[in-house]
mmCIF file of C-alpha atoms (C1' of nucleotides) in Angstrom:
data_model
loop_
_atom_site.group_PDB
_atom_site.id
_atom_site.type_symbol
_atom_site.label_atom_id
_atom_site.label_comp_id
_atom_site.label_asym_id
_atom_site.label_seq_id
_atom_site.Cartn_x
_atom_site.Cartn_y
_atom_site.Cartn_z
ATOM 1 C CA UNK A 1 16.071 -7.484 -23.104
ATOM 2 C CA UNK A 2 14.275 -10.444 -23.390
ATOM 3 C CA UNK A 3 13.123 -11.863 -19.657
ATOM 4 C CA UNK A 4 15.005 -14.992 -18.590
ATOM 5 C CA UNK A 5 13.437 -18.520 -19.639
ATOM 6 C CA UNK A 6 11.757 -19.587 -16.601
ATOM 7 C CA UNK A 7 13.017 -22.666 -14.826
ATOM 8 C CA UNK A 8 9.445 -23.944 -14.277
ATOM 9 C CA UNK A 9 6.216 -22.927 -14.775
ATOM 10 C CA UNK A 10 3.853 -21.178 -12.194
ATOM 11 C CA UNK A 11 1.687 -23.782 -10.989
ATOM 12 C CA UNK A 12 -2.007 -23.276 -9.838
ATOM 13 C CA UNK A 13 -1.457 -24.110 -6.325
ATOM 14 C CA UNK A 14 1.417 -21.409 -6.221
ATOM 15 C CA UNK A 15 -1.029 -19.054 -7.804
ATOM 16 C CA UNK A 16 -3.426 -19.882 -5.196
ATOM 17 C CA UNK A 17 -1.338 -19.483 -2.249
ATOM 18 C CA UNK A 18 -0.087 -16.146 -3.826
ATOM 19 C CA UNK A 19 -4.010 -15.330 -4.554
ATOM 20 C CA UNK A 20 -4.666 -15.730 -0.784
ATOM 21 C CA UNK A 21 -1.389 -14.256 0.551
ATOM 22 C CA UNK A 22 -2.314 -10.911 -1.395
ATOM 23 C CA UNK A 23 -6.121 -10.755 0.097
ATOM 24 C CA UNK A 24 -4.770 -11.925 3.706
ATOM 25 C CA UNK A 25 -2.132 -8.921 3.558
ATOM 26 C CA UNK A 26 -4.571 -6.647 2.586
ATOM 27 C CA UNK A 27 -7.362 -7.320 4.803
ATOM 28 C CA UNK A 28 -5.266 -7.663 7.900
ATOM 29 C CA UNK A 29 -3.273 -4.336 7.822
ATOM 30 C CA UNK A 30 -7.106 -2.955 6.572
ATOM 31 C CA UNK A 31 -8.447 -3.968 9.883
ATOM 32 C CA UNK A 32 -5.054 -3.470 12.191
ATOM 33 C CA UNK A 33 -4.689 -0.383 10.642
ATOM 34 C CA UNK A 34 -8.199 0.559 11.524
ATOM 35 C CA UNK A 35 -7.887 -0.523 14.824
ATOM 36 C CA UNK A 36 -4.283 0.658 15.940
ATOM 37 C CA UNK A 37 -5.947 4.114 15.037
ATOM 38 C CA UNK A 38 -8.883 3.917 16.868
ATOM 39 C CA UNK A 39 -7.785 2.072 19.965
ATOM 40 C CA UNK A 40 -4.047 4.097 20.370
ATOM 41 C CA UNK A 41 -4.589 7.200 18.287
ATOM 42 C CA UNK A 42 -1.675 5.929 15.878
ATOM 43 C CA UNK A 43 -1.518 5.241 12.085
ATOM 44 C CA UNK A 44 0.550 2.223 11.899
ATOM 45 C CA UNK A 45 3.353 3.396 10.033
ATOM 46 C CA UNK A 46 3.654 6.339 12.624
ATOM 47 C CA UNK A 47 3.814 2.734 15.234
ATOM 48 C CA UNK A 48 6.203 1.556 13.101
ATOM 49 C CA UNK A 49 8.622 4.575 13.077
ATOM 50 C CA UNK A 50 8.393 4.549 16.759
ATOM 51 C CA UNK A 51 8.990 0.519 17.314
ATOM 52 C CA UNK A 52 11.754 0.602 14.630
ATOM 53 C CA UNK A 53 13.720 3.210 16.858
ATOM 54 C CA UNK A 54 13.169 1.473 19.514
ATOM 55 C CA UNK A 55 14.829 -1.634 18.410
ATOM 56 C CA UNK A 56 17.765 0.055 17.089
ATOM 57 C CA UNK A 57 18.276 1.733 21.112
ATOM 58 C CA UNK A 58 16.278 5.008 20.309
ATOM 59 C CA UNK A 59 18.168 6.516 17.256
ATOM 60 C CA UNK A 60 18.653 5.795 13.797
ATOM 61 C CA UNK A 61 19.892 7.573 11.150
ATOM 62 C CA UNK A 62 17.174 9.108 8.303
ATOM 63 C CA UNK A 63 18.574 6.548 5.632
ATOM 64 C CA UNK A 64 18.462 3.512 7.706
ATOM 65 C CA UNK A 65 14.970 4.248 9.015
ATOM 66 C CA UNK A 66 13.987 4.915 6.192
ATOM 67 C CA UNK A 67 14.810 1.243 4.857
ATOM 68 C CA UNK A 68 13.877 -0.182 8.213
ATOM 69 C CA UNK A 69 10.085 1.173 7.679
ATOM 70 C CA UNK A 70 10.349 0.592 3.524
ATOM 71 C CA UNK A 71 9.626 4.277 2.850
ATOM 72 C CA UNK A 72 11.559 6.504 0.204
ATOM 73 C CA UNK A 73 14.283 9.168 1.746
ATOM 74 C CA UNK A 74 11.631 11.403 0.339
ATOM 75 C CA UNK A 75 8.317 10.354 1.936
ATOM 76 C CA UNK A 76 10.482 10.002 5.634
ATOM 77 C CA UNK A 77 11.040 13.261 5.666
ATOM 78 C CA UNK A 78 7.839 14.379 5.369
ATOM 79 C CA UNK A 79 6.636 11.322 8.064
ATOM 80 C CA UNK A 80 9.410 12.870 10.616
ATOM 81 C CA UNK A 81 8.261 15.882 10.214
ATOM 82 C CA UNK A 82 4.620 15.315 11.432
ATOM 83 C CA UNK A 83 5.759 13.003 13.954
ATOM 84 C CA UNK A 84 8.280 15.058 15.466
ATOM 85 C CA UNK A 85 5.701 18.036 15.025
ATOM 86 C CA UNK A 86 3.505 15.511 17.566
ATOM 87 C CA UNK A 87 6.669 15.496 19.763
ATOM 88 C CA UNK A 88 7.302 12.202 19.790
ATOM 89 C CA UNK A 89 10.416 11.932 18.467
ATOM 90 C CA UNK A 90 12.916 14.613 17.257
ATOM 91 C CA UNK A 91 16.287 15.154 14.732
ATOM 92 C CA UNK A 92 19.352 15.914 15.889
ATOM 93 C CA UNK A 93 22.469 16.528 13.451
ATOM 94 C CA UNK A 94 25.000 13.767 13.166
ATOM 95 C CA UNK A 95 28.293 15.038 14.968
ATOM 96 C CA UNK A 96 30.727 13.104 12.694
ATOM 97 C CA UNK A 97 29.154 13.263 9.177
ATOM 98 C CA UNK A 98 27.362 16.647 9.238
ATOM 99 C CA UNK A 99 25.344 15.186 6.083
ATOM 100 C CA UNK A 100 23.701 13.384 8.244
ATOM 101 C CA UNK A 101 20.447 13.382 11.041
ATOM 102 C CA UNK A 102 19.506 11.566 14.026
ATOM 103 C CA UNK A 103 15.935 10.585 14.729
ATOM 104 C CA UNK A 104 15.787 9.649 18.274
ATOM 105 C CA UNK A 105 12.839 8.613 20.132
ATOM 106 C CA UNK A 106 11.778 11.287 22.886
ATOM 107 C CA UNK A 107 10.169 10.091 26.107
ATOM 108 C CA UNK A 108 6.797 10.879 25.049
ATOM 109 C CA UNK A 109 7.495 8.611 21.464
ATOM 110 C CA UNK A 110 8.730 6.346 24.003
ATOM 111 C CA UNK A 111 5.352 6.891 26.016
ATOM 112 C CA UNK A 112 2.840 6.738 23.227
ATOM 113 C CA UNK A 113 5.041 3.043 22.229
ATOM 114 C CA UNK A 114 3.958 1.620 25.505
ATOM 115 C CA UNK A 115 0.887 2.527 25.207
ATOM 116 C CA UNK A 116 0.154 1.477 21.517
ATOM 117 C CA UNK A 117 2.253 -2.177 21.476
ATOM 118 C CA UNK A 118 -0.269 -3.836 23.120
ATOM 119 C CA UNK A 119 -2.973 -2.896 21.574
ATOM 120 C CA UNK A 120 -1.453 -3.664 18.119
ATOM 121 C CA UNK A 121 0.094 -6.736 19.543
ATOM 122 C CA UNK A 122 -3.418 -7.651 20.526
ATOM 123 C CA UNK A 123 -4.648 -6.707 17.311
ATOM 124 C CA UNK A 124 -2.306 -9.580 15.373
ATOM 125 C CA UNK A 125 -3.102 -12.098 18.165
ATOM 126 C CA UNK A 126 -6.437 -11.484 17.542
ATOM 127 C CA UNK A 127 -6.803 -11.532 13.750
ATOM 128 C CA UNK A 128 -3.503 -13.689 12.442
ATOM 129 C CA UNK A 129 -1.781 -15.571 15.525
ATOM 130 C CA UNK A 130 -4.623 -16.732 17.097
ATOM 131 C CA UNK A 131 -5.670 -18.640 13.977
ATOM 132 C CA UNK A 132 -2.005 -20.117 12.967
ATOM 133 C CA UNK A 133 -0.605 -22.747 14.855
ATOM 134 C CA UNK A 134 3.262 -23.046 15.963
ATOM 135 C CA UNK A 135 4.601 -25.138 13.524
ATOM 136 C CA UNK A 136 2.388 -23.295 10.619
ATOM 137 C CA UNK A 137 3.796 -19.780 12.094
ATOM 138 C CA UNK A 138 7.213 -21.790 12.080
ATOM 139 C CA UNK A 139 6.681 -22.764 8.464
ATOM 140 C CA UNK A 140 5.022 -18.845 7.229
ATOM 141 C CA UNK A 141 8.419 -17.593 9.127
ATOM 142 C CA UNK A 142 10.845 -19.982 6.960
ATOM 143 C CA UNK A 143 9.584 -19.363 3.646
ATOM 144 C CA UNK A 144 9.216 -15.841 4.102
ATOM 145 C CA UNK A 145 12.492 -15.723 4.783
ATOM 146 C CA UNK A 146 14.163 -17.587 2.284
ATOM 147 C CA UNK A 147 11.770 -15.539 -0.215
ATOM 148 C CA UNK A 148 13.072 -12.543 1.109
ATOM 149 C CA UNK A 149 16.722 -13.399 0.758
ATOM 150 C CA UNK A 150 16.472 -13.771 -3.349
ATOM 151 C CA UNK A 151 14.786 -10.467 -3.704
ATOM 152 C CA UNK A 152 15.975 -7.980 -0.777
ATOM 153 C CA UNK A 153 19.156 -6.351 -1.886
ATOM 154 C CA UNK B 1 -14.875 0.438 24.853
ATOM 155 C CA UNK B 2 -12.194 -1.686 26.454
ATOM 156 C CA UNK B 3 -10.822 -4.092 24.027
ATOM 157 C CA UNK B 4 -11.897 -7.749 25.261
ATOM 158 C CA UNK B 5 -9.883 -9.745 26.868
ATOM 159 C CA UNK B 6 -7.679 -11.838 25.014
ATOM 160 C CA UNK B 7 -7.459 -15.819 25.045
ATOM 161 C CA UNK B 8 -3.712 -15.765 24.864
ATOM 162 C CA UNK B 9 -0.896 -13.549 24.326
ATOM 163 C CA UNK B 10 0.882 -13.020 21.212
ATOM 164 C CA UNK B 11 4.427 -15.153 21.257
ATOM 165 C CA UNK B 12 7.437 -14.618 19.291
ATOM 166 C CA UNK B 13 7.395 -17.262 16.550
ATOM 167 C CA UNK B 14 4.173 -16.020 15.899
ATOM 168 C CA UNK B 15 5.508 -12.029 16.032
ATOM 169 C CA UNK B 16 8.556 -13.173 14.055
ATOM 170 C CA UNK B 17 5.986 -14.989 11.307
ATOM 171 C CA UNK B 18 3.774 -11.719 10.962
ATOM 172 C CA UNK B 19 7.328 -9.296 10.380
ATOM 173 C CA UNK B 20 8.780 -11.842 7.664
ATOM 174 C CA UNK B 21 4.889 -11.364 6.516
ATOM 175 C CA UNK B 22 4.794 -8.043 6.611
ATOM 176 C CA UNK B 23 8.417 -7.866 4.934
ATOM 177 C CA UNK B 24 7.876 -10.471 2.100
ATOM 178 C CA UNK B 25 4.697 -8.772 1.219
ATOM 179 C CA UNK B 26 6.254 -5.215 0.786
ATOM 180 C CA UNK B 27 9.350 -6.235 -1.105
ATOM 181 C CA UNK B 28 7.337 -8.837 -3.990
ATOM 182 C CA UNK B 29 4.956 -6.008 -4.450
ATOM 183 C CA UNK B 30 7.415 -3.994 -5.321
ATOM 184 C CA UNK B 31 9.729 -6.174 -7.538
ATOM 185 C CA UNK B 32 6.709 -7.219 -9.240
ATOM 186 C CA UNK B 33 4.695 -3.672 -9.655
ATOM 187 C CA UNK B 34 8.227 -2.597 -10.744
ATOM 188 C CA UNK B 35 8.663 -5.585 -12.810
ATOM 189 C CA UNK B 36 5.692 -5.746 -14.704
ATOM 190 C CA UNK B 37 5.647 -2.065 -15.689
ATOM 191 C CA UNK B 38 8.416 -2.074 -16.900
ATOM 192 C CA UNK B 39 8.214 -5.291 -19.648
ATOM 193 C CA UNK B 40 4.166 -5.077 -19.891
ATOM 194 C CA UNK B 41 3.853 -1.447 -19.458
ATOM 195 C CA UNK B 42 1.365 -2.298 -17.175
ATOM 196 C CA UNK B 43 0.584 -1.224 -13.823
ATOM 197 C CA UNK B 44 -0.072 -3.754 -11.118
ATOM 198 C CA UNK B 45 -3.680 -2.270 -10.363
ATOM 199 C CA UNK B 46 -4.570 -1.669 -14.294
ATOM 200 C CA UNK B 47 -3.546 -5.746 -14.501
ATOM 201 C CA UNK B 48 -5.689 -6.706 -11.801
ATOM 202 C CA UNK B 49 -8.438 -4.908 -12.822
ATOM 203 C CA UNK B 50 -8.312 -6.555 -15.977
ATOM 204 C CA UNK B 51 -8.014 -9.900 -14.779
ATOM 205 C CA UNK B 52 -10.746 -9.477 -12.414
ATOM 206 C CA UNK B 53 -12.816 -8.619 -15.438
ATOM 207 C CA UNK B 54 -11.743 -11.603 -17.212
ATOM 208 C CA UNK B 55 -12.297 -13.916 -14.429
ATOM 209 C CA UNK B 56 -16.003 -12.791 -14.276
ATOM 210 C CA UNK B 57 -16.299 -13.221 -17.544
ATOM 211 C CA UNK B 58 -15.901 -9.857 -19.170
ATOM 212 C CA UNK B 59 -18.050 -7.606 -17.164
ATOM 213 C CA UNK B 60 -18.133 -6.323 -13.678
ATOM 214 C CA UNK B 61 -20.649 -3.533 -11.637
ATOM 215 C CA UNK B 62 -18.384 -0.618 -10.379
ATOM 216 C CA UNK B 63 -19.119 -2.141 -7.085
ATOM 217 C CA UNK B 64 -17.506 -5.566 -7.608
ATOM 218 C CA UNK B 65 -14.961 -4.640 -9.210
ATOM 219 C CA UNK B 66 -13.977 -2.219 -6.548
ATOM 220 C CA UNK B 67 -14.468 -4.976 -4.134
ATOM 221 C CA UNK B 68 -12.322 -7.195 -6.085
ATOM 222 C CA UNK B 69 -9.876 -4.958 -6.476
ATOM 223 C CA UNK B 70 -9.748 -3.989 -3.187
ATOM 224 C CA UNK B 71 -10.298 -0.247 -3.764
ATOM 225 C CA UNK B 72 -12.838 2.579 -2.740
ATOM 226 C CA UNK B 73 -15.384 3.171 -4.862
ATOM 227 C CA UNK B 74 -14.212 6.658 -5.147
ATOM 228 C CA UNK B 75 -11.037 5.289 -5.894
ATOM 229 C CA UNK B 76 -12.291 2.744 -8.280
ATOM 230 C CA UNK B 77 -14.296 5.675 -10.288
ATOM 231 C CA UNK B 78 -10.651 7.512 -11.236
ATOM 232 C CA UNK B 79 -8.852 4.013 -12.028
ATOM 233 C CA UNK B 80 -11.408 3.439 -14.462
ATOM 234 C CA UNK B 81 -11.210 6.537 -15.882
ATOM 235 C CA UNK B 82 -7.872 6.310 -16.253
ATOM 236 C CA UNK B 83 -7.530 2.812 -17.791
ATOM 237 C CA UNK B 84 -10.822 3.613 -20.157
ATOM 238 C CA UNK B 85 -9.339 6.675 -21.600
ATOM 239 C CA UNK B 86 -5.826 3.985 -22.964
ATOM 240 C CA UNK B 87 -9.565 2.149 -24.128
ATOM 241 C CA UNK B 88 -8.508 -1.177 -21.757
ATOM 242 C CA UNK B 89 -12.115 -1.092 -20.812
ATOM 243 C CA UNK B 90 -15.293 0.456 -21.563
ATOM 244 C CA UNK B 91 -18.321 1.946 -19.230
ATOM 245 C CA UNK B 92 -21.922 1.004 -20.345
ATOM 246 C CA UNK B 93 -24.677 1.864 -18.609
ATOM 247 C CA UNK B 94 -26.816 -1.301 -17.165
ATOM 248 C CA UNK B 95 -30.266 -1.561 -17.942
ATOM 249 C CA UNK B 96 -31.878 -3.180 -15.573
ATOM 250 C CA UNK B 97 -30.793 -0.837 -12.439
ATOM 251 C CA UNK B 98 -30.318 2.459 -14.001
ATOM 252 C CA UNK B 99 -27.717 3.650 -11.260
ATOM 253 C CA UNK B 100 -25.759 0.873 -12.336
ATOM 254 C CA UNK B 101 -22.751 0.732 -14.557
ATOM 255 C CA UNK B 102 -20.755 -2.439 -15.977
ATOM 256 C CA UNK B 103 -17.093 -2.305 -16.711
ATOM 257 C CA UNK B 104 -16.406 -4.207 -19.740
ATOM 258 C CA UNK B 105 -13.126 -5.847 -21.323
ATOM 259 C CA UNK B 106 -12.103 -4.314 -24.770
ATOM 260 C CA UNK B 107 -10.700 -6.586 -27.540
ATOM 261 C CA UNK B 108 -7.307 -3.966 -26.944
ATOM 262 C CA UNK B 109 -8.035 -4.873 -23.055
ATOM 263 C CA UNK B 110 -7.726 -8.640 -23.741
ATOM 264 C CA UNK B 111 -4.667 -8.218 -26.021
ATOM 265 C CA UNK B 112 -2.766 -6.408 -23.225
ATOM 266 C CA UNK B 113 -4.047 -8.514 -20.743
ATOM 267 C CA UNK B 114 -2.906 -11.652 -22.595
ATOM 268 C CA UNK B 115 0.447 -9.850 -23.109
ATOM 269 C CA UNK B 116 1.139 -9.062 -19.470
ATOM 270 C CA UNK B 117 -0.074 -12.209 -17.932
ATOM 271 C CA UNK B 118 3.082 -14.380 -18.631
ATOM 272 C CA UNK B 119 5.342 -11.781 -17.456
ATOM 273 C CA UNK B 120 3.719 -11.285 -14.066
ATOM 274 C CA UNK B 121 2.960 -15.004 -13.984
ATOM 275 C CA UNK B 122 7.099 -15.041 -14.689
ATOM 276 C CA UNK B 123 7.833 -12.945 -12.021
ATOM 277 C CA UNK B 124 5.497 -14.483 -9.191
ATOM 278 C CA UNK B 125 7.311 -18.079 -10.358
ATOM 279 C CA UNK B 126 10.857 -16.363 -10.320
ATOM 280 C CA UNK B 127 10.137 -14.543 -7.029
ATOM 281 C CA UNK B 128 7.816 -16.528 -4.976
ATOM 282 C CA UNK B 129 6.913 -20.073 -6.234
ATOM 283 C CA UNK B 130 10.506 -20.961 -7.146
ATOM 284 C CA UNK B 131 11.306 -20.463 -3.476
ATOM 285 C CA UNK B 132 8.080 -22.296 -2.117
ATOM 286 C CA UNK B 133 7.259 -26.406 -2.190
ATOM 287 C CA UNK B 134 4.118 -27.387 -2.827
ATOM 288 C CA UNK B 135 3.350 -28.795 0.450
ATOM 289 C CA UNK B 136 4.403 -25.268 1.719
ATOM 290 C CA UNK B 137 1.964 -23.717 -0.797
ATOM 291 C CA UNK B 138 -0.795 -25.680 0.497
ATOM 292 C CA UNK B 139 0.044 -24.240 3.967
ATOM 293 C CA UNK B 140 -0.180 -20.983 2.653
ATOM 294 C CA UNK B 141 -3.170 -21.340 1.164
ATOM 295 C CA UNK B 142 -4.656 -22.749 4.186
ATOM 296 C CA UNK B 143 -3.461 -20.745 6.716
ATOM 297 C CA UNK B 144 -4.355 -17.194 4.694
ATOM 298 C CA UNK B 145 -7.743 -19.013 3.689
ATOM 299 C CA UNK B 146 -8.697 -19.465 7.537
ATOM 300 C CA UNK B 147 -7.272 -16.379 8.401
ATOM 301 C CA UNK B 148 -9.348 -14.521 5.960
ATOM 302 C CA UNK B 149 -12.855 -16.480 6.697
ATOM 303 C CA UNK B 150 -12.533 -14.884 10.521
ATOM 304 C CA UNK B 151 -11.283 -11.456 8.957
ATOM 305 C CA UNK B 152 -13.515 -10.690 5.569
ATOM 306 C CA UNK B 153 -17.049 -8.623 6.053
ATOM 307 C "C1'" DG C 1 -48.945 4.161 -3.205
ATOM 308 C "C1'" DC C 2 -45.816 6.984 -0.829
ATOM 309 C "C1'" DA C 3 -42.426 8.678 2.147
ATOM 310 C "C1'" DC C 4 -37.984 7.345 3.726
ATOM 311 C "C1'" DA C 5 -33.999 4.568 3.990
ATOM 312 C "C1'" DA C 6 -30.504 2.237 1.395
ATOM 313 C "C1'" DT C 7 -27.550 1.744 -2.628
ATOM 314 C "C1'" DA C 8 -24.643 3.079 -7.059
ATOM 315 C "C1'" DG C 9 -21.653 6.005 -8.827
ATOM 316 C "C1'" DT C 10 -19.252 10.509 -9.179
ATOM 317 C "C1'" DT C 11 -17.027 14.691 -7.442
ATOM 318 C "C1'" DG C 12 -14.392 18.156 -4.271
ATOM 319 C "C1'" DC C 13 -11.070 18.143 -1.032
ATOM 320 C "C1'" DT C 14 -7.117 16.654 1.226
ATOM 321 C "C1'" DA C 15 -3.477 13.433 2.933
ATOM 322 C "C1'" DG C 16 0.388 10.981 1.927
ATOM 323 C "C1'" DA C 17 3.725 8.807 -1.263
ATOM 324 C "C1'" DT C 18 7.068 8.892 -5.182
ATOM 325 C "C1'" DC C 19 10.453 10.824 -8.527
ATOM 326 C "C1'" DA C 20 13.615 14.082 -9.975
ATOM 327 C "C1'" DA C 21 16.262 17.949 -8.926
ATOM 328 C "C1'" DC C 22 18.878 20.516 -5.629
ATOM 329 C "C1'" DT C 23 22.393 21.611 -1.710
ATOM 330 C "C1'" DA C 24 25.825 20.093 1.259
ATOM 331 C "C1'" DT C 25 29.106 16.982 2.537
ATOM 332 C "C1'" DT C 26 32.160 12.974 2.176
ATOM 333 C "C1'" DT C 27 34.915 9.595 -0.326
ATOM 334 C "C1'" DG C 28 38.234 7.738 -3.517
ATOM 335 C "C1'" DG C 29 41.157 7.717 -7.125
ATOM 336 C "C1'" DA C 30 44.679 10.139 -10.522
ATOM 337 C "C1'" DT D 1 46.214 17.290 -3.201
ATOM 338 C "C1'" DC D 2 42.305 17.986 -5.687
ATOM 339 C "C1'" DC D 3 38.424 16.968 -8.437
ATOM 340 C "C1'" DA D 4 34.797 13.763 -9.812
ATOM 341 C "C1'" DA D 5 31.544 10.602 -8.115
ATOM 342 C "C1'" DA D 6 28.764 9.052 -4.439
ATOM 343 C "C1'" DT D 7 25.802 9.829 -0.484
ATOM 344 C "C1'" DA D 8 22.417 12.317 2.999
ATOM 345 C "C1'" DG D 9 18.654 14.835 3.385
ATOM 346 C "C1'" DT D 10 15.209 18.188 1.752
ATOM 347 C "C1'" DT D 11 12.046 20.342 -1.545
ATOM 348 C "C1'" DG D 12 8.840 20.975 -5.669
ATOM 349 C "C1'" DA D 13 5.798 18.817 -8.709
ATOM 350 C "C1'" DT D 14 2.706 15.276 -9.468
ATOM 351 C "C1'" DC D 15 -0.060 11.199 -8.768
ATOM 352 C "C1'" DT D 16 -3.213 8.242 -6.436
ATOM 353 C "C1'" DA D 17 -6.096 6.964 -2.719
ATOM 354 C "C1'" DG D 18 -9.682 7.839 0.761
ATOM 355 C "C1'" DC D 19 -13.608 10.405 3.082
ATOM 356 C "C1'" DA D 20 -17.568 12.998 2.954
ATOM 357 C "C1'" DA D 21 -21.051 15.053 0.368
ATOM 358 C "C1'" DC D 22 -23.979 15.010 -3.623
ATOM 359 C "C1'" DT D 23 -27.355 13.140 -7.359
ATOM 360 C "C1'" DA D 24 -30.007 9.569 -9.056
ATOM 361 C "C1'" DT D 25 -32.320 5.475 -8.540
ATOM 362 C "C1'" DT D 26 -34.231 1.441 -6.112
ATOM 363 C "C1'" DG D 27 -36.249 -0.951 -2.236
ATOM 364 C "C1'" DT D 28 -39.307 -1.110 2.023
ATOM 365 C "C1'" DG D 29 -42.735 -0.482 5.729
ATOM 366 C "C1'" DC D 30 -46.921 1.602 6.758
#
DNA sequence: GCACAATAGTTGCTAGATCAACTATTTGGA
DNA sequence: TCCAAATAGTTGATCTAGCAACTATTGTGC
């Protein structure tokens, strides 16, 4: 049970950069949220329901939109349910494994998508792009990346 | 109550920076809340409130530590209930602005502090600063640090 | 010196998320 | 083939966070 001996010790510029990571993160979805719901009348994980269905051509099963937006099974249901109570998108059972439901994006989701990407788009322009320059973007992009390969499943 | 115009549109390396962001963010905070409750017992919020009290010393107002912590007051007022009552800290009233209270750091509050720091120190090293140069550190740093000086009240 | 605004902290209410348990279905051996 | 294990989604219970309203105190302009 005992953890692993570390490698290497956490250095204080690693803390540092982890420090600032933690308080960038948290400010900016603080402030996008903020304004995503003021400017487009959208919480931004309702946004990111809506753009995640989007990608994947307008359906999705519950399971894999539920990873997709890094919710439980349990706390999408409940998030369909208001959004689809808002008409924007809606479930439809899964023909060839009848455990299953679609969520598919209706043309008002599809609508209200439009209508929202810009302003959020604006929104990280505004607050995190405009402020990062190619090659640092190119550099956040790689290490995030390679982070996220050791610890996503 | 149009937004202003912006300077220049978002691109994708910098859309594609902010998702691997938003991503690495999400999945270390969990691995390392999970991580750190289970082999310090601690949660993620109880630990930073207790290292925000030790990096100031001891002692915080209500108000800064919310701040620090990046909570509501409101919010603040339960966590504190919450992580007095296991007797990790202590309320005292403060005497020269009667409205006032100070958080302090109990002697069991530095033990368990002391106790859960090299784990989550572990875990950021294992997760994160393993996977991270230094000179890509420094980026980090920089780039957040910028980010947050346009961003921060 | 006094009224009025601002600030500190707590509380009631509610929204939203998780976990564990449940039902229904599918899958994969023996 | 058939039964146990795995998987999909929902539901009940609970927990935590925020907002708005409240009390108490401090600061400020006249």
């Amino acid at each position: 049970m005992a953890r692993p001996r570390k490698v290497q010790e956490l250095d204080e510029p690693h803390l540092e950069a982890w420090r600032s990571f933690l308080r960038a993160h948290a400010r900016l979805t603080e402030v996008l949220e903020h304004e995503l719901s003021r400017d487009a009348g959208l919480p931004l994980v309702w946004y990111d329901v809506l753009i995640q269905l989007h990608h994947a051509g307008g359906r999705l099963r519950m399971h894999d939109l539920a990873r997709a937006v890094l919710l439980s099974r349990a706390g999408l249901t409940r998030l369909v349910d208001r959004i689809s109570a808002d008409g924007l998108v809606e479930r439809e059972p899964c023909p060839d494994d009848r455990r299953g439901t679609f969520v598919l994006l209706t043309a008002k989701g599809i609508a209200r998508l439009e209508e929202a990407r810009p302003v959020h788009h604006d929104g990280i322009q505004e607050h995190f792009g405009r402020h990062v320059s190619l090659r640092e973007a190119a550099t956040l992009r790689r290490v995030f990346d390679r982070v996220l390969r050791q610890v996503e499943p």
